[in-house]
mmCIF file of C-alpha atoms and ligand atoms in Angstrom:
data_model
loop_
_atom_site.group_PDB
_atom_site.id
_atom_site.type_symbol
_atom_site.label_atom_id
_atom_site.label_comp_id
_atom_site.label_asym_id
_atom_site.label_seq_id
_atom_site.Cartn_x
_atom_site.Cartn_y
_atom_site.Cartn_z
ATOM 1 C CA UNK A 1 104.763 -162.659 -127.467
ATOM 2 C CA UNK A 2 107.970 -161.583 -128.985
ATOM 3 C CA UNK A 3 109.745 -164.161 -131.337
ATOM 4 C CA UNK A 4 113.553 -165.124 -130.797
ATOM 5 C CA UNK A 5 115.910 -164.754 -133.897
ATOM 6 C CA UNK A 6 117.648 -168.172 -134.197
ATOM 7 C CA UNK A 7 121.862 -167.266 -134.969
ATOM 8 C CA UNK A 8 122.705 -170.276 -135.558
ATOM 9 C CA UNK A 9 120.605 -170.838 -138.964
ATOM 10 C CA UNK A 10 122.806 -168.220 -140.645
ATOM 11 C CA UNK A 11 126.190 -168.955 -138.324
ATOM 12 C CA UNK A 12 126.818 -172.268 -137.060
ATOM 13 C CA UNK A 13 130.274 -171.250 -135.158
ATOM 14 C CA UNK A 14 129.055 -169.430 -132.487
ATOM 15 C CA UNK A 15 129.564 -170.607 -129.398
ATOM 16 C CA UNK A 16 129.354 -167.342 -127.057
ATOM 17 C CA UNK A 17 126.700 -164.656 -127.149
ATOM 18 C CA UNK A 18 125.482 -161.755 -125.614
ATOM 19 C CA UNK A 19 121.926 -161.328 -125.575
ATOM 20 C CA UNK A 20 118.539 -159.697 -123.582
ATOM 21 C CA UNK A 21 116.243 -161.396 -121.719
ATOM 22 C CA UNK A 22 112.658 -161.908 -122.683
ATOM 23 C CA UNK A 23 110.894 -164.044 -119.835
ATOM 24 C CA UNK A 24 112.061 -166.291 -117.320
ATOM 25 C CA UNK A 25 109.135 -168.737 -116.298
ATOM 26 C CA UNK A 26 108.456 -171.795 -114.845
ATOM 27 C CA UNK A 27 107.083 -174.538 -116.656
ATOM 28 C CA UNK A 28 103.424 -174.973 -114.797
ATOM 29 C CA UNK A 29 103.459 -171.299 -116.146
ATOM 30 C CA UNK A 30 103.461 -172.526 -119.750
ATOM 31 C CA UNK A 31 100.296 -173.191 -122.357
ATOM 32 C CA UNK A 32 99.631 -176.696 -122.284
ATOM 33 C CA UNK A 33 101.435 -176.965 -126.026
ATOM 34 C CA UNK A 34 104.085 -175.380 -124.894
ATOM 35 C CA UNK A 35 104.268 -177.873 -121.530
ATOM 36 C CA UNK A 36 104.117 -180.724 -124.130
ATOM 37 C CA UNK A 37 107.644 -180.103 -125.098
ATOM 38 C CA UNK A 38 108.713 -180.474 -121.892
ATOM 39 C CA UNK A 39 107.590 -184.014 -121.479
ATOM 40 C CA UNK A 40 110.873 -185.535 -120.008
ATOM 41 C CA UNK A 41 111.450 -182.093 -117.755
ATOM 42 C CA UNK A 42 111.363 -181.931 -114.144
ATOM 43 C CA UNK A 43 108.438 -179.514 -113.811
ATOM 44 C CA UNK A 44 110.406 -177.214 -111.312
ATOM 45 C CA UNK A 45 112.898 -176.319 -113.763
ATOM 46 C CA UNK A 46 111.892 -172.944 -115.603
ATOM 47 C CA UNK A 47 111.746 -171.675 -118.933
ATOM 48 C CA UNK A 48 113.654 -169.198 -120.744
ATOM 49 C CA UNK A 49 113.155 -167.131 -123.460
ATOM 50 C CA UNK A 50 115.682 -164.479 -124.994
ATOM 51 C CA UNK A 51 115.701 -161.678 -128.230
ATOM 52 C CA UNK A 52 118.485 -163.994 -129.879
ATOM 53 C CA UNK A 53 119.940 -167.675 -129.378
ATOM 54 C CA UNK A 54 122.608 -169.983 -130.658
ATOM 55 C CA UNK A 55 121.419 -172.754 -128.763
ATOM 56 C CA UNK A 56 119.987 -175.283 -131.632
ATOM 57 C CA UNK A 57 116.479 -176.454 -130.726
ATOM 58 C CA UNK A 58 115.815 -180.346 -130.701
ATOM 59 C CA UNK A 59 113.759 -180.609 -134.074
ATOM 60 C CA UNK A 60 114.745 -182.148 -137.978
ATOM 61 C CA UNK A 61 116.468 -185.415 -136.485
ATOM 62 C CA UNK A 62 118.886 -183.685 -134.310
ATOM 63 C CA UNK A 63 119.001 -183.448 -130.314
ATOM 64 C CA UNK A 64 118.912 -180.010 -128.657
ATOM 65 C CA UNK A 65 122.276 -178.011 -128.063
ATOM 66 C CA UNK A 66 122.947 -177.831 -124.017
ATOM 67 C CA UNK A 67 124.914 -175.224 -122.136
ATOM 68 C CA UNK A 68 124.787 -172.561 -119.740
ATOM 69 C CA UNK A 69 123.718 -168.530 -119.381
ATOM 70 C CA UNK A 70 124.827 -166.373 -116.725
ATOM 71 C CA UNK A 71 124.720 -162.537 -116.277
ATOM 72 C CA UNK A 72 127.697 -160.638 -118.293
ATOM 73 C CA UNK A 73 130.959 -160.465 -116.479
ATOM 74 C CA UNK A 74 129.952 -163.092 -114.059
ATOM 75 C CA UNK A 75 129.707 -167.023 -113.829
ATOM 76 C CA UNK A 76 126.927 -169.106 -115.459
ATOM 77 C CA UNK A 77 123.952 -169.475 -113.217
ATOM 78 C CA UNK A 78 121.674 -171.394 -115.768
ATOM 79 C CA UNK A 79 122.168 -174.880 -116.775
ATOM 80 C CA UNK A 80 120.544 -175.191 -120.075
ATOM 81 C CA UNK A 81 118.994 -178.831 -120.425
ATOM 82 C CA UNK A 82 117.118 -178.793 -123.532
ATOM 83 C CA UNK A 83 115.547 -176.100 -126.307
ATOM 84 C CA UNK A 84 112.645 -176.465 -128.086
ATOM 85 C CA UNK A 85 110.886 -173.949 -130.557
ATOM 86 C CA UNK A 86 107.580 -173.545 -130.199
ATOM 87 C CA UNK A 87 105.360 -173.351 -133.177
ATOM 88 C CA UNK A 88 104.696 -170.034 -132.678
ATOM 89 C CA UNK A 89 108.863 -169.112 -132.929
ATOM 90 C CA UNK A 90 109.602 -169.113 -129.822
ATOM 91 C CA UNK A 91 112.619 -171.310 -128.558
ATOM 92 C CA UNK A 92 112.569 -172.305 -124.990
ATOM 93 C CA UNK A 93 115.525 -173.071 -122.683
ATOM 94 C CA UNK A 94 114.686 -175.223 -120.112
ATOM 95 C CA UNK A 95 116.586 -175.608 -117.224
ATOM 96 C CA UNK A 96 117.511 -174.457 -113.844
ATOM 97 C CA UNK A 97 119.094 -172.067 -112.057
ATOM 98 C CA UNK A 98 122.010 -172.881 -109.638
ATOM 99 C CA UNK A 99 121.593 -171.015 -106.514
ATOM 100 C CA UNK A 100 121.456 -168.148 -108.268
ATOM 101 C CA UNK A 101 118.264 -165.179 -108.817
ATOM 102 C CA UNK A 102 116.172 -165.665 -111.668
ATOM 103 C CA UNK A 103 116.772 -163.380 -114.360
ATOM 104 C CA UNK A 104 114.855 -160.653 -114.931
ATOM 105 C CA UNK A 105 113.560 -159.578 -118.540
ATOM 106 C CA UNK A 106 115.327 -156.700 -120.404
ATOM 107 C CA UNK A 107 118.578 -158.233 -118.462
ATOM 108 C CA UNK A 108 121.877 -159.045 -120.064
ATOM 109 C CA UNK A 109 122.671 -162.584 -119.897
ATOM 110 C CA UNK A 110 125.507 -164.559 -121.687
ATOM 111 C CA UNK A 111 124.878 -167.943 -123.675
ATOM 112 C CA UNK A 112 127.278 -170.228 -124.221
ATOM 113 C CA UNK A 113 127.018 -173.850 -125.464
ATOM 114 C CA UNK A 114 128.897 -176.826 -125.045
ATOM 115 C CA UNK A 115 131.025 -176.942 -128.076
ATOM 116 C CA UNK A 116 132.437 -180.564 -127.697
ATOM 117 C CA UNK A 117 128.387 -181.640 -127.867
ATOM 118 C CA UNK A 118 127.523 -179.430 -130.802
ATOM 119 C CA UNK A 119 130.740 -180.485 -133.136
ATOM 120 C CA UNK A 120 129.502 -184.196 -132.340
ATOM 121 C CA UNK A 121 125.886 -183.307 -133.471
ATOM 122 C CA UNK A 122 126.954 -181.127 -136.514
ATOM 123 C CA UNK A 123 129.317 -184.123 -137.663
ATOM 124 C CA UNK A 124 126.738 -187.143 -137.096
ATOM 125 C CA UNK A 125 123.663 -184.787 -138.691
ATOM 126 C CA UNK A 126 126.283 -183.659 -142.111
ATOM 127 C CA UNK A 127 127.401 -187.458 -141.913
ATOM 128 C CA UNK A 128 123.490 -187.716 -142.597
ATOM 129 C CA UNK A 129 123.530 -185.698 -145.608
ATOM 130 C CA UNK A 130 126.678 -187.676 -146.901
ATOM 131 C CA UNK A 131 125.093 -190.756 -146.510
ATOM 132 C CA UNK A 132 121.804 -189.149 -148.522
ATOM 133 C CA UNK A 133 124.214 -187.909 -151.192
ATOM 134 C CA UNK A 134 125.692 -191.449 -152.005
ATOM 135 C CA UNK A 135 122.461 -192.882 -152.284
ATOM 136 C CA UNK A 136 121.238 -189.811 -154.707
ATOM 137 C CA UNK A 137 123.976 -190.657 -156.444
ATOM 138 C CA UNK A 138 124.065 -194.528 -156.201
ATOM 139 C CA UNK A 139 120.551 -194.695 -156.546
ATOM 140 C CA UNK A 140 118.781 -191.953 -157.899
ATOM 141 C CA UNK A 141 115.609 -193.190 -157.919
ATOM 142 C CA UNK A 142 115.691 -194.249 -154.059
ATOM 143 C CA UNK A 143 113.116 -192.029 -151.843
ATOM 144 C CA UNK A 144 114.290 -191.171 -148.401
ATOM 145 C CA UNK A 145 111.471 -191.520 -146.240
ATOM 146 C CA UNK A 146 113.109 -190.561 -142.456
ATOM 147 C CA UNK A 147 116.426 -189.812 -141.225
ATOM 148 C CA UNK A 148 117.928 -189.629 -137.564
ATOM 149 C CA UNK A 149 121.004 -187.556 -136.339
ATOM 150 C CA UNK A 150 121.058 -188.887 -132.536
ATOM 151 C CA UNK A 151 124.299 -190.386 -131.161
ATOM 152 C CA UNK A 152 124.132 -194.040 -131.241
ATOM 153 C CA UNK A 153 120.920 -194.501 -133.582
ATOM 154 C CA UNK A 154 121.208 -192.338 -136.855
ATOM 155 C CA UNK A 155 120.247 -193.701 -139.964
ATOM 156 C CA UNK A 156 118.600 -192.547 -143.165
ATOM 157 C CA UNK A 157 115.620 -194.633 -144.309
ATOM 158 C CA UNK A 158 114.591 -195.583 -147.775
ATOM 159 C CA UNK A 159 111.293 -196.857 -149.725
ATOM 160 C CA UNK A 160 112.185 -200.274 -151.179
ATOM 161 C CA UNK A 161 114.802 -203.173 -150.294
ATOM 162 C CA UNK A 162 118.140 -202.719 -149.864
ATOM 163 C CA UNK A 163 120.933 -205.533 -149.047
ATOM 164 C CA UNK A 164 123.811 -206.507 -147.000
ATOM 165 C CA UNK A 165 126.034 -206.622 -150.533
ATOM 166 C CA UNK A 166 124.881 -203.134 -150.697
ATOM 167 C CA UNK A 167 126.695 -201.787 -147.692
ATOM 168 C CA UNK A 168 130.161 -201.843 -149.107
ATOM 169 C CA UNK A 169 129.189 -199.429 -152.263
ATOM 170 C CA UNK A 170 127.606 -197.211 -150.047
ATOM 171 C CA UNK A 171 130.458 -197.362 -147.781
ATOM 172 C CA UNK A 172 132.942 -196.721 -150.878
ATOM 173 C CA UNK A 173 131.168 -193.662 -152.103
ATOM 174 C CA UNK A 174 130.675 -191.936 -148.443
ATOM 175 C CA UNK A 175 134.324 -192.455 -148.104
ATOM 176 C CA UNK A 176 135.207 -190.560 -151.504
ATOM 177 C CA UNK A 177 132.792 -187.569 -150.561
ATOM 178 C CA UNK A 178 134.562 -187.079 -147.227
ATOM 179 C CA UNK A 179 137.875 -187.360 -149.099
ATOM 180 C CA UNK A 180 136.905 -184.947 -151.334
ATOM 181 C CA UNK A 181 136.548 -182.221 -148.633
ATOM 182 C CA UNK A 182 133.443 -180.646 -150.249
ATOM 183 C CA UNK A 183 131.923 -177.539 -148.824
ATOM 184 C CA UNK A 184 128.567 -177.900 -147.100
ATOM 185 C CA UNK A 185 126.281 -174.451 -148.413
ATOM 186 C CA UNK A 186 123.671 -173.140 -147.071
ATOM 187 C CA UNK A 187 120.921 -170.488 -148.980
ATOM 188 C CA UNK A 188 117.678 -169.532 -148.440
ATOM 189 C CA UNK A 189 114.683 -169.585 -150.648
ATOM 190 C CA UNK A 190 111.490 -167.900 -151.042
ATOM 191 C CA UNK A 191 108.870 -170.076 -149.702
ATOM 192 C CA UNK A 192 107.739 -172.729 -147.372
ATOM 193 C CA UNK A 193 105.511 -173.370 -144.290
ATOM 194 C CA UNK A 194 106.820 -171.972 -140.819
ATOM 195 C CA UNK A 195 107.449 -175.784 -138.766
ATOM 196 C CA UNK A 196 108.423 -177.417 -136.178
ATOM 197 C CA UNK A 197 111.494 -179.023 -138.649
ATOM 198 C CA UNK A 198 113.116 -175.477 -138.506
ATOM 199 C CA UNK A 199 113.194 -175.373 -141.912
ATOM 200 C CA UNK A 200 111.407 -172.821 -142.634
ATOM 201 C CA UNK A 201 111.738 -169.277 -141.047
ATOM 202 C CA UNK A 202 109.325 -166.224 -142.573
ATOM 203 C CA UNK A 203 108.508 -167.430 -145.427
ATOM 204 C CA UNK A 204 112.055 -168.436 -146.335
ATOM 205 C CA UNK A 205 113.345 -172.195 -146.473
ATOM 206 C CA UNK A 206 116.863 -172.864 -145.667
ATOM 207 C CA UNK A 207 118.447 -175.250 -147.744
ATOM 208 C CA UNK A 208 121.756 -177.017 -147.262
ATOM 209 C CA UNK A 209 123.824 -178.632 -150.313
ATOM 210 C CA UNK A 210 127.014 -180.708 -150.428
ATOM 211 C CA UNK A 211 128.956 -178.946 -152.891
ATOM 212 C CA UNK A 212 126.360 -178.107 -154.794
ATOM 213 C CA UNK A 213 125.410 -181.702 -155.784
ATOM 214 C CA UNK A 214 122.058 -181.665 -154.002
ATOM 215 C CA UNK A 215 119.527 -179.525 -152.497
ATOM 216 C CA UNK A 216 117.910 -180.213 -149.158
ATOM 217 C CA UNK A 217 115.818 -178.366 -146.945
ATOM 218 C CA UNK A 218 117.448 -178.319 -143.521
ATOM 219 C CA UNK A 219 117.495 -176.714 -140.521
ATOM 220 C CA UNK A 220 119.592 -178.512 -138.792
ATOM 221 C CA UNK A 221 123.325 -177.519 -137.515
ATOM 222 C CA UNK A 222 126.703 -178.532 -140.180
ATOM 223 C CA UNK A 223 130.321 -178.598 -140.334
ATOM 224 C CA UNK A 224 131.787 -176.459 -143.036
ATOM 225 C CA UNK A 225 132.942 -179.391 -144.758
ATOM 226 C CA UNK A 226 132.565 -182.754 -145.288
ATOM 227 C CA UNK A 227 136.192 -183.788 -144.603
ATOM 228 C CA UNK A 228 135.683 -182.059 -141.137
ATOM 229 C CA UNK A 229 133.301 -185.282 -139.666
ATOM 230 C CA UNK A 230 136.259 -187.737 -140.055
ATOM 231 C CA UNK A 231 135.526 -191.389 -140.817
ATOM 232 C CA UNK A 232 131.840 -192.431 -141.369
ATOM 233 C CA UNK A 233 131.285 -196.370 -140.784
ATOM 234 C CA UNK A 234 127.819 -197.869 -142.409
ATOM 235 C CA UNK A 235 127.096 -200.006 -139.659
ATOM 236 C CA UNK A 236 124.125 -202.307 -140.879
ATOM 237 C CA UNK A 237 121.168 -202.343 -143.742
ATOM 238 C CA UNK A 238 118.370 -203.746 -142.390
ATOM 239 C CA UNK A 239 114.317 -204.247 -143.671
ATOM 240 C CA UNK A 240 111.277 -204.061 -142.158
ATOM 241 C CA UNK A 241 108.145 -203.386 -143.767
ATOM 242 C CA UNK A 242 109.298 -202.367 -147.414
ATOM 243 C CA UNK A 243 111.340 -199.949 -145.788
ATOM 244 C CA UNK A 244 115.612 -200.090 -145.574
ATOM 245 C CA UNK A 245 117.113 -198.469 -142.861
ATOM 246 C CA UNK A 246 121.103 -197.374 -143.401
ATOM 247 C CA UNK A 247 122.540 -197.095 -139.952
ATOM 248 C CA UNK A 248 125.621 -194.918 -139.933
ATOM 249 C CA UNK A 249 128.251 -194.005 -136.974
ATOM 250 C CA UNK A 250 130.744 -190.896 -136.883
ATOM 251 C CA UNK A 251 133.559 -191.442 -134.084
ATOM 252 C CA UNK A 252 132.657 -189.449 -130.780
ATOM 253 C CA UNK A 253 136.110 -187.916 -131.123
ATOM 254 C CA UNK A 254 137.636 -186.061 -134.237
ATOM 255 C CA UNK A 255 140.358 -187.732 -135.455
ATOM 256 C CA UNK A 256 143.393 -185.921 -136.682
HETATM 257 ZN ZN1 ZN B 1 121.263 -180.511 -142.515
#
């Protein structure tokens, strides 16, 4: 089964792309593994495959990218519901088509995303990172244990107690690194496990760093810089379990 080469690890702008289809299926059709990622799927929508993709695929924290694909030079016939990667590499785009004929492999098709979605996403996961950087540099010896891009209940998640008069010197130093505009980077290393985190891609690991003032393996989609999410609010600290949970919010909207 051929393997789809995921764009967006290397270019998080794109937004349009041409690309051939590999296999156009519907989801009874699918291995039972891959049917497990398709829990919360009507099981007459179908799944797509293609050579290349810039749709993100719902893994590392962050929900899938959503959009639509149509043949080139005409209107999208696809709705594009949700992407997964398989642990074998391959992502698939669930959805359906609207009144439409179902592609056909070797087929041009155009992808394109919905960019409002995917700026929200990038900004709440690179809020994330902010929010990990302050405590790196608050509290060094802090281990992060989880962390949680989705609208409405990201957080980052820390071994040990943290408190309520802890909140404000958090907030103060997530404020100074978005003031301080500071590029995100992303490399690659040598190394690392293929998973389902999309961190690792043959045998390389991507790795994303806030001005190069720490070093995390990612996968997960960014904005170029950290000035670019706009105002991040530390909602709440709470405990459970000798575990603190930071819950964070980015605005839906970019303010300007
Ligand atoms: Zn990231």
């Amino acid at each position: 089964m051929a393997n789809t080469e995921a764009l967006y690890l290397d270019d998080a702008s794109l937004r349009e792309l041409t690309t051939e289809v590999l296999s156009s299926q519907s989801i009874t059709s699918l291995s039972e593994e891959e049917k497990s990622l398709a829990k919360n799927i009507p099981t007459e929508d179908i799944a797509l495959t293609m050579r290349q993709t810039i749709f993100y695929a719902q893994g590392g924290g962050q929900p899938s990218d959503t959009g639509a694909i149509g043949p080139t030079g005409q209107d999208a016939t696809f709705s594009v519901s949700l992407v997964r990667k398989t642990p074998d590499g391959r992502y698939l785009h669930f959805g359906k088509y609207v009144d439409a004929t179902p592609f056909t492999a070797g087929q041009l098709v155009v992808q394109k995303i919905d960019d409002s979605k995917r700026n929200y996403h990038s900004r709440l996961h690179t809020a994330g990172h902010i929010v990990g950087l302050a405590m790196q540099l608050l509290m060094p010896d802090r281990k992060k244990v989880k962390a949680n891009h989705f609208p409405n209940e990201a957080s980052m998640e820390y071994k040990g107690l943290l408190y309520n008069e802890d909140k404000p010197v958090i907030q103060e130093k997530v404020n100074e690194l978005v003031r301080q505009d500071l590029k995100i980077l992303i490399s690659w290393s040598e190394g690392g496990a293929d998973g389902e985190e999309g961190r690792s891609h043959d045998g390389r690991t991507r790795i994303a760093s806030i001005g190069g003032l720490d070093y995390n393996p990612c996968g997960g989609t960014h904005v170029p810089r950290t000035g670019l999410v706009g105002s991040i609010v530390i909602r709440k600290i709470s405990r459970q379990k000798g575990i603190s949970r930071v819950s964070y919010d980015v605005s839906p909207e970019v303010e300007r």
